Amino acid sequence: MKEFFDRVWQNGDIYAGHQQGWYCVSCEEFKEERELLPDKYCPLHPNRQVEWRDEQNYFFRLSKYQSQLEELYRSQPDFIQPETRRNEVLSFVDRGLQDFSVSRVNVDWGIPLPNDPSQTIYVWVDALLNYLTAAVEPDAEPTIANTVWWPFDLHVIGKDILRFHAVFWPALLMSAGLPLPKRVFAHGFLTKDGQKMSKSLGNIIEPFDLVDRYGSDAVRYFFLKEIEFGRDGDFNETRFVNILNADLANDLGNLLNRTMQMANKYCDRLVPNVNPADLSAENILKSKGEQLAKQVAEAYERSPLVKPASSFSP
Ligand SMILES: [Zn+2]
């Protein structure tokens, strides 16, 4: 932490300044006035009003990295995924980056700033640096030279913390002279019956309970089919059961049943030995099969969860 901070400091990227604005304590973030809901509520915490803060802080020169970040997004179009989130970040950066404060006063649990222990490091700088500090072997001295798994191939994060990962974090790393992660993928929010899940409402989806009652394949099937990775999605148990019944029991179950009957009747209950080369190009099953294999392979390559270097052949 200190080493990282020193590098950024030596680079002239931290300065003392004054900050005032609307602050959401739940987000731990200053909000722009135009982002707020009526009556100064946080858009991500609609039951929490933002507070007016006016304090002396240390700032990071994010504005200095405007063109370097733009170049990063241009030269690595898949750095931020999915595309909708990438566009969000591009338009945020396009509006012009403002320096952000990296310290707070009057927080007694934070890590003191190396150059001014009266202030502590802002939680969002602190949190991002965990990616480096956690990448050190347990017994090794916690230095940047001892980080073994950095840079990561992929950060999978919630869409509400995309800005920190796709803008602030790369800029901090550039300032510290460290390599960047290869990709940032922001996933959506999962709601239950159209509502945000919360402990106070008690409307949490219990995945183990679902698997116990319906089986892991059913749970996997529903989420794969119903919620495109990266987008918001909703879980409703009635709908879940209806989809399982319609798709798995009726459609797939019926298909299996009829196939078994025909295998029994026409093929002696054996899988016939067919050479694909003997089938004509017009054979529907053949062309569908070939097309599908290609589609799957391409989709697999595009998946953010597959390392760019890997390959898949049908
Ligand atoms: Zn908030």
Coordinates of C-alpha atoms in Angstrom, one line a residue, residues 207-208 210-212 214-229 235 240 243-244 247-248:
P207 CA -29.2 -21.1 -4.2
F208 CA -28.5 -24.3 -2.2
L210 CA -33.2 -24.2 -4.9
V211 CA -30.7 -26.9 -5.9
D212 CA -32.0 -29.2 -3.2
Y214 CA -35.1 -28.7 -8.1
G215 CA -31.7 -30.1 -8.9
S216 CA -28.6 -28.2 -10.1
D217 CA -29.3 -28.8 -13.8
A218 CA -32.7 -27.1 -13.5
V219 CA -31.2 -24.1 -11.7
R220 CA -28.4 -23.8 -14.3
Y221 CA -30.8 -24.1 -17.2
F222 CA -33.0 -21.4 -15.9
F223 CA -30.3 -18.8 -15.3
L224 CA -28.5 -19.6 -18.6
K225 CA -31.7 -19.3 -20.6
E226 CA -33.5 -16.5 -18.9
I227 CA -30.7 -14.1 -17.9
E228 CA -28.2 -13.1 -20.5
F229 CA -24.8 -12.8 -18.8
F235 CA -36.1 -14.5 -10.4
F240 CA -39.0 -20.7 -12.8
I243 CA -40.2 -22.7 -17.6
L244 CA -38.8 -25.9 -16.3
D247 CA -38.9 -26.5 -21.7
L248 CA -37.4 -29.4 -19.9

